Tab-separated table of C-alpha atoms in Angstrom:
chain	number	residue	atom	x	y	z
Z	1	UNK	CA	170.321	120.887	164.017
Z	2	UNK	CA	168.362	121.073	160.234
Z	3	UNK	CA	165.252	121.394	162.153
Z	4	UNK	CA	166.631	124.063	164.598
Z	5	UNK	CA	167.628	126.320	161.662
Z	6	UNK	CA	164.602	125.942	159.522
Z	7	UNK	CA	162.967	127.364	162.793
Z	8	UNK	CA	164.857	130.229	163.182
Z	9	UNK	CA	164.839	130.719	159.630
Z	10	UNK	CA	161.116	130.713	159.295
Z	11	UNK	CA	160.789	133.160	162.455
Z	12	UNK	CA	163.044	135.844	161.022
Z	13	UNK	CA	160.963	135.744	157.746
Z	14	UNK	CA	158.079	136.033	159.979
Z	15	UNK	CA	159.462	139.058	161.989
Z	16	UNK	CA	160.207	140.462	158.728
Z	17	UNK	CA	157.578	140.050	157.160
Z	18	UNK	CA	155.481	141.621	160.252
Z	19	UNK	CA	157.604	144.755	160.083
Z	20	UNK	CA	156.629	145.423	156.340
Z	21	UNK	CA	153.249	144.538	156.412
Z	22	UNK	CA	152.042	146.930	159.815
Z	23	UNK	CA	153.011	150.723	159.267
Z	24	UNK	CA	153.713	150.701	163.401
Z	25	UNK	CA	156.365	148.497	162.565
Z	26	UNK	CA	157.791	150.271	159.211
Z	27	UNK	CA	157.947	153.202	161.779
Z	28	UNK	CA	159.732	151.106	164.361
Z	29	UNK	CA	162.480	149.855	161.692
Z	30	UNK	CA	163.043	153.024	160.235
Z	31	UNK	CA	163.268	154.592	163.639
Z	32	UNK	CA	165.536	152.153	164.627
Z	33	UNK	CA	167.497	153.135	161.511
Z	34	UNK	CA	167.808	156.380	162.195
Z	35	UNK	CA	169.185	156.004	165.549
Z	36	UNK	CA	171.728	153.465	164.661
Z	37	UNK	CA	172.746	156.209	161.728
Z	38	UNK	CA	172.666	158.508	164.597
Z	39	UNK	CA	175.196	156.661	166.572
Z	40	UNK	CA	177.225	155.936	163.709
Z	41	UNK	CA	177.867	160.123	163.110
Z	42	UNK	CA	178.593	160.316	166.657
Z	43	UNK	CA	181.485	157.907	166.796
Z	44	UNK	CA	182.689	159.191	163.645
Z	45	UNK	CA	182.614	162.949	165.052
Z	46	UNK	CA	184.618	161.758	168.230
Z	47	UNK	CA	187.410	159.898	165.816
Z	48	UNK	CA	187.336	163.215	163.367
Z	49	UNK	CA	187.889	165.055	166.931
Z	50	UNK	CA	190.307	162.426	168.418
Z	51	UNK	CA	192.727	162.985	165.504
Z	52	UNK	CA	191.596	165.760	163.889
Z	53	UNK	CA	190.602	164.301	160.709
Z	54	UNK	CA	187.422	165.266	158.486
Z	55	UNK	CA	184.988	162.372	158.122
Z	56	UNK	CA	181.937	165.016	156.704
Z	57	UNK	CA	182.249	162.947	153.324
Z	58	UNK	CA	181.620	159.629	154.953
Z	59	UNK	CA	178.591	160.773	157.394
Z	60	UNK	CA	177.513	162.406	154.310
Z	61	UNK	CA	177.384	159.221	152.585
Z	62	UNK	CA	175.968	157.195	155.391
Z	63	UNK	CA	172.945	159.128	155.801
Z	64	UNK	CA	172.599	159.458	152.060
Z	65	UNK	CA	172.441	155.688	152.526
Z	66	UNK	CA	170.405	155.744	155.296
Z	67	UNK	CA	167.360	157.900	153.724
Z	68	UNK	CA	168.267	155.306	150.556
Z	69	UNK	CA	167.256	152.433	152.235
Z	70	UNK	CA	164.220	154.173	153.807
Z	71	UNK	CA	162.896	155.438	150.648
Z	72	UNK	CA	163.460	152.005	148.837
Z	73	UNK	CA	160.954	150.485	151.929
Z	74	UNK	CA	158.722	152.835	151.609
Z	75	UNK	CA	158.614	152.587	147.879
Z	76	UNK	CA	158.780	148.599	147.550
Z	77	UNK	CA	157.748	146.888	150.241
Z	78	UNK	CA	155.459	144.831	148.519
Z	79	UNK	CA	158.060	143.773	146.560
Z	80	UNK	CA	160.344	142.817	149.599
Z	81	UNK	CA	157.048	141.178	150.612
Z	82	UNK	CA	157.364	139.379	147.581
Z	83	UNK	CA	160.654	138.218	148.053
Z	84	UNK	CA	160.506	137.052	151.407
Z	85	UNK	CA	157.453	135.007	151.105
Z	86	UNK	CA	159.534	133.093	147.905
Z	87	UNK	CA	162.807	132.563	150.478
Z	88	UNK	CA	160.258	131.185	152.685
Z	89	UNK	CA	158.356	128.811	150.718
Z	90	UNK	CA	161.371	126.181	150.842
Z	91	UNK	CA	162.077	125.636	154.376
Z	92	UNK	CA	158.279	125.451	155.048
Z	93	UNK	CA	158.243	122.666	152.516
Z	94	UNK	CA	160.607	120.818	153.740
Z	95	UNK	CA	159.280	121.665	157.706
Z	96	UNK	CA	155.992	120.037	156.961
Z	97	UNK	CA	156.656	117.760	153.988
Z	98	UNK	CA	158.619	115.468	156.702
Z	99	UNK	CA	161.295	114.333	154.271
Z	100	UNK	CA	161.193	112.274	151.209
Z	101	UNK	CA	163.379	109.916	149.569
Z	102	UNK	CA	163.469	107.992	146.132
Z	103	UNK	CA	160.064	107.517	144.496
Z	104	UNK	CA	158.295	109.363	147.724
Z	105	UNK	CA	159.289	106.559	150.396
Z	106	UNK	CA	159.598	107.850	153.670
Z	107	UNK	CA	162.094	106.482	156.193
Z	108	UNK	CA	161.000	104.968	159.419
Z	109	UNK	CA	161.819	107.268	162.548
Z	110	UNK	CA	161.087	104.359	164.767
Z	111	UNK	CA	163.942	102.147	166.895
Z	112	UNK	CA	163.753	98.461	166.621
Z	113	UNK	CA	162.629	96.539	169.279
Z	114	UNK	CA	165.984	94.927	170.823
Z	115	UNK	CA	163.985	92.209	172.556
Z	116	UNK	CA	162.252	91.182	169.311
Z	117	UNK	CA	165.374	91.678	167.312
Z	118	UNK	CA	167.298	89.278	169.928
Z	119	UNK	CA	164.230	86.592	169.226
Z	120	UNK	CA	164.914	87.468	165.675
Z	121	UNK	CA	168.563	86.442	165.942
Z	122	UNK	CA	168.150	82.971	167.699
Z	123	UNK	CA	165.201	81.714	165.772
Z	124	UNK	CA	165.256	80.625	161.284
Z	125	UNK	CA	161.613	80.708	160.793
Z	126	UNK	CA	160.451	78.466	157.702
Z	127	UNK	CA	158.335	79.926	155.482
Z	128	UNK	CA	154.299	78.830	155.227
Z	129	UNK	CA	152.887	76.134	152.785
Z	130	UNK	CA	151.643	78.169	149.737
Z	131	UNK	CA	147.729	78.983	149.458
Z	132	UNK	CA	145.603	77.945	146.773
Z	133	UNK	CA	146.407	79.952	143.656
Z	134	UNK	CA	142.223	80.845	143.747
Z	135	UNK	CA	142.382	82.692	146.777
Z	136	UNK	CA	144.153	85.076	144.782
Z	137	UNK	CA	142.122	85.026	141.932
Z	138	UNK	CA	138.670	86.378	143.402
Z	139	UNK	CA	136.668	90.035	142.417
Z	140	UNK	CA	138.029	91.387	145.601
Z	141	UNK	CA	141.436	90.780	145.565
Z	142	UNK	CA	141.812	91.937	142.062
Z	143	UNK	CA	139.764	95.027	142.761
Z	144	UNK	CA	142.260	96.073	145.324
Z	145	UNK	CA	145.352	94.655	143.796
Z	146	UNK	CA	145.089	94.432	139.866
Z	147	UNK	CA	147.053	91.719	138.447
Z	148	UNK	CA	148.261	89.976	141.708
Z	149	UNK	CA	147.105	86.516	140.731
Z	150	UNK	CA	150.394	86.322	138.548
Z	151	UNK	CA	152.750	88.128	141.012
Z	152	UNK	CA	155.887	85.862	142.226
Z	153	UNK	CA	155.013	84.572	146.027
Z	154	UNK	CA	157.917	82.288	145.947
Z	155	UNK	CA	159.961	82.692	149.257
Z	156	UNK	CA	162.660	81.632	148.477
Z	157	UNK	CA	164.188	83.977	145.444
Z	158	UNK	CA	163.324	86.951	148.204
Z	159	UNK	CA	166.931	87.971	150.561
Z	160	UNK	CA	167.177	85.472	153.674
Z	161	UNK	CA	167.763	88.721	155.759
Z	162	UNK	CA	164.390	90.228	154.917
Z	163	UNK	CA	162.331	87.269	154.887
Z	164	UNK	CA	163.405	86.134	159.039
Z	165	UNK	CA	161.995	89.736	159.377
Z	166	UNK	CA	158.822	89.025	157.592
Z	167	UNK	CA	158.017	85.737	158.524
Z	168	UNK	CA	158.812	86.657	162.450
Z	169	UNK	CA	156.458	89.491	161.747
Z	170	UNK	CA	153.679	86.945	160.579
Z	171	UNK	CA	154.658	84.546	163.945
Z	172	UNK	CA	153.917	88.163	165.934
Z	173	UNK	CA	150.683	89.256	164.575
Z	174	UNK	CA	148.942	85.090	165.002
Z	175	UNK	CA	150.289	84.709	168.389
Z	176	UNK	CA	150.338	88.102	169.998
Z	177	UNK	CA	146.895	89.628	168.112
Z	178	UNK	CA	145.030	86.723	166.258
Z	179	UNK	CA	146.073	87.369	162.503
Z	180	UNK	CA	146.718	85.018	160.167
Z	181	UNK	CA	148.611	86.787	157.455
Z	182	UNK	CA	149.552	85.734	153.650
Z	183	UNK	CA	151.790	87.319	151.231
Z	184	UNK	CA	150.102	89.056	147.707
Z	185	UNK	CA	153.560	89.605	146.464
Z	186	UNK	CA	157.391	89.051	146.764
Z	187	UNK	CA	160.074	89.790	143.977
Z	188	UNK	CA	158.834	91.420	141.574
Z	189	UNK	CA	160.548	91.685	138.090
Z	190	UNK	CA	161.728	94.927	136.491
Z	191	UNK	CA	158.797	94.145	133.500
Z	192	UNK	CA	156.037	93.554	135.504
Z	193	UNK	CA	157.074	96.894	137.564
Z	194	UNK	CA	156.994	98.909	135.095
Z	195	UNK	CA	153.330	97.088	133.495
Z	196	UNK	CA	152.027	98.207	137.229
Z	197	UNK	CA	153.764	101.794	136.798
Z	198	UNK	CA	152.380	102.408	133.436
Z	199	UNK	CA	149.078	101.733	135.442
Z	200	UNK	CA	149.108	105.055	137.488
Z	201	UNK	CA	149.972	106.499	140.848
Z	202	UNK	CA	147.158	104.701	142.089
Z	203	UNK	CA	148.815	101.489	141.162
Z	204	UNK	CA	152.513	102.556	142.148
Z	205	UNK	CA	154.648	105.258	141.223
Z	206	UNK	CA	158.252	103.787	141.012
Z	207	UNK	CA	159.648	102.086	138.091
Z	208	UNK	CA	162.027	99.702	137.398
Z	209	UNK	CA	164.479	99.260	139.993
Z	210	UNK	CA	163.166	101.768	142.021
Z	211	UNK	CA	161.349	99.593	144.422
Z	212	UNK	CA	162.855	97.171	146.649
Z	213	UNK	CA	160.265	94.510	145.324
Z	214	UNK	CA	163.509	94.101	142.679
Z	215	UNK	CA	166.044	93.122	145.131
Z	216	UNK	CA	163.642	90.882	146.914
Z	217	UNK	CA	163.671	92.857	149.677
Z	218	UNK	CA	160.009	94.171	150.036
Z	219	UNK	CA	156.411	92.110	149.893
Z	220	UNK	CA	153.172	93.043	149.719
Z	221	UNK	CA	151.158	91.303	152.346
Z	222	UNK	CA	147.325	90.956	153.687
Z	223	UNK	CA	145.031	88.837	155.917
Z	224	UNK	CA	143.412	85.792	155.925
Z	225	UNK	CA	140.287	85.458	157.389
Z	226	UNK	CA	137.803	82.256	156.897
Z	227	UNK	CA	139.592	81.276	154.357
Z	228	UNK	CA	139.443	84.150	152.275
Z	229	UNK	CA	142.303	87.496	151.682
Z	230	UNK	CA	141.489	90.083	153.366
Z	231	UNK	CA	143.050	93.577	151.873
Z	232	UNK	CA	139.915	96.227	151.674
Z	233	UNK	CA	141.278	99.191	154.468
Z	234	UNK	CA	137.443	99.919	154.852
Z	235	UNK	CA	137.027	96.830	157.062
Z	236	UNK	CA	137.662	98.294	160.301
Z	237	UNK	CA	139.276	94.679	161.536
Z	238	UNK	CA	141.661	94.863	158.375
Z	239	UNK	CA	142.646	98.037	159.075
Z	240	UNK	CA	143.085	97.564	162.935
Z	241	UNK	CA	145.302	94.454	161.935
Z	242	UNK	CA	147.099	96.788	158.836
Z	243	UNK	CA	148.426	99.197	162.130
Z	244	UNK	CA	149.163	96.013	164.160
Z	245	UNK	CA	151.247	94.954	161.479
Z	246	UNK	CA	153.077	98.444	161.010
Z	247	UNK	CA	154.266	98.676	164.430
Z	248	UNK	CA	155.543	95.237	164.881
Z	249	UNK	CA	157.234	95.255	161.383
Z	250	UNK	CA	158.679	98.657	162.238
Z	251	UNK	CA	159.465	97.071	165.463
Z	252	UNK	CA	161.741	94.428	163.628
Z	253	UNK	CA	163.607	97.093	161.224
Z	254	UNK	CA	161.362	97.025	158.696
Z	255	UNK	CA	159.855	100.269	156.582
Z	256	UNK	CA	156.220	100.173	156.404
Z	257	UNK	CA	154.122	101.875	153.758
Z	258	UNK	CA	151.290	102.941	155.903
Z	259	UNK	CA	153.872	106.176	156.510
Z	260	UNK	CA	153.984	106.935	153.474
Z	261	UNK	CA	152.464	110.128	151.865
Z	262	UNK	CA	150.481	107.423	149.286
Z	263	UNK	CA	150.031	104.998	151.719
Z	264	UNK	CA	150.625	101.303	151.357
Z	265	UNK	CA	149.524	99.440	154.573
Z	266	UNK	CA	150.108	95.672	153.562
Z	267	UNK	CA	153.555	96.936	151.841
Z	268	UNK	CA	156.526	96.575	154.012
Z	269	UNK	CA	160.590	96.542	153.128
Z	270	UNK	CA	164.275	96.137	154.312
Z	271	UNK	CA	166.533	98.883	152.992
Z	272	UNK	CA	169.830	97.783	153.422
Z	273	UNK	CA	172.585	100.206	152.562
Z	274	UNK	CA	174.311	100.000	149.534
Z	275	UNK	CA	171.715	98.329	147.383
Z	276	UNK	CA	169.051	100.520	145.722
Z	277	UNK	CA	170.648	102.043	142.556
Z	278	UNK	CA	169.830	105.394	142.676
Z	279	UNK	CA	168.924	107.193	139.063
């Protein structure tokens, strides 16, 4: 229903906007105009002639109105021009801007799978044995994620409810496409979020308690291949296994960052209702 009347909204700018801009359709509205004031005498003459009352004064000041209007076209249409481009600017933004929420995260628009979430239901995955701390500590890694090596990967202070989703994502993407996967990051504090937001958009743009990362219910997460993470999007298997990983987390519930207007492929998160404190 938003959607329909942004449309409609945006085409009668447009129509509007059409008619002040061409002189053939200036003429058209003000021709229109003047046969609508036309018809308006009329059926005021038959009502003066019906009961035999003088309505001169009020055709008098309809047309004065009339030729009013016209002039103040004719006169400022730029500025009319003006205005309607400014009344359209806001539904075009939020046409094309697809909808935002707290710290620019954008809600998934996709259903979850009801065979996976069935799986989901029967099965308490455990999580994997912790990798070597090293792993974590290499050029690369940091490059792509600055001061991971001392970010929390401890399972078990993250919600129950988002980590069957997570770790039933990992058991999809080994056994289904070949991808061993690892988490960079679980619960993060409110400290280190805002040491990583005084970084720079780059880094992340929320603060404290304005990810999910507080609540435990988000984790950043990348590959493992030869026994080495795996995070750089400009290896083309990496990225294949980023949108692998987007559609079966999605598929499970989950929000994934790859939809995101700053994009965050190995970032995904449960948003359960009720918890995020908005400020």
């Amino acid at each position: 229903m938003l959607f329909l009347a942004v449309a409609l909204y945006f085409l009668l700018a447009c129509l509007i906007s059409f008619l002040l801009l061409f002189p053939a359709g200036r003429a058209f509205a003000l021709q229109m105009l003047a046969r609508a004031n036309a018809r308006v005498r009329g059926w005021f003459g038959e009502v003066s002639r019906a009961k035999g009352q003088s309505v001169a004064a009020i055709r008098q000041s309809s047309g004065t109105s009339a030729r009013e209007a016209s002039q103040f076209l004719r006169r400022h249409y730029l500025l009319v021009i003006g205005a309607l481009v400014l009344l359209a600017v806001p539904p075009l933004v939020a046409l094309f801007s697809g909808g935002s929420t707290l710290g620019g995260f954008e809600e998934s628009t996709r259903e979850v799978d009801t065979q996976v979430a069935e799986l989901l239901a029967g099965e308490n995955l455990v999580p994997p044995a912790p990798l070597p701390p090293m792993l974590f500590a290499t050029v690369e890694v940091e490059q792509e994620r600055p001061m991971i090596v001392s970010a929390s990967r401890d399972w078990s202070v993250m919600n129950p409810a988002y980590t069957q989703r997570l770790l039933q994502t990992f058991k999809i993407m080994k056994e289904r496409h070949g991808y061993d996967m690892a988490i960079l990051e679980g619960y993060r504090s409110p400290e280190r979020q805002n040491k990583l937001a005084a970084m720079g958009s780059s880094v992340t743009n929320a603060a404290a308690f304005q990810s999910w990362h507080q609540y435990g219910l988000a984790a950043d997460c990348a590959f493992v291949r030869n026994g080495k993470i795996v995070i750089s999007e400009k290896d083309p298997w990496a990225m294949r296994g980023y949108e692998l990983y987007g559609e079966v987390a999605e598929s499970l519930g989950l929000t994934w960052g790859g939809r995101w207007k700053m994009m965050d492929f190995g970032h995904t998160e449960l948003r359960l209702p009720g918890v995020m404190k908005r400020r």
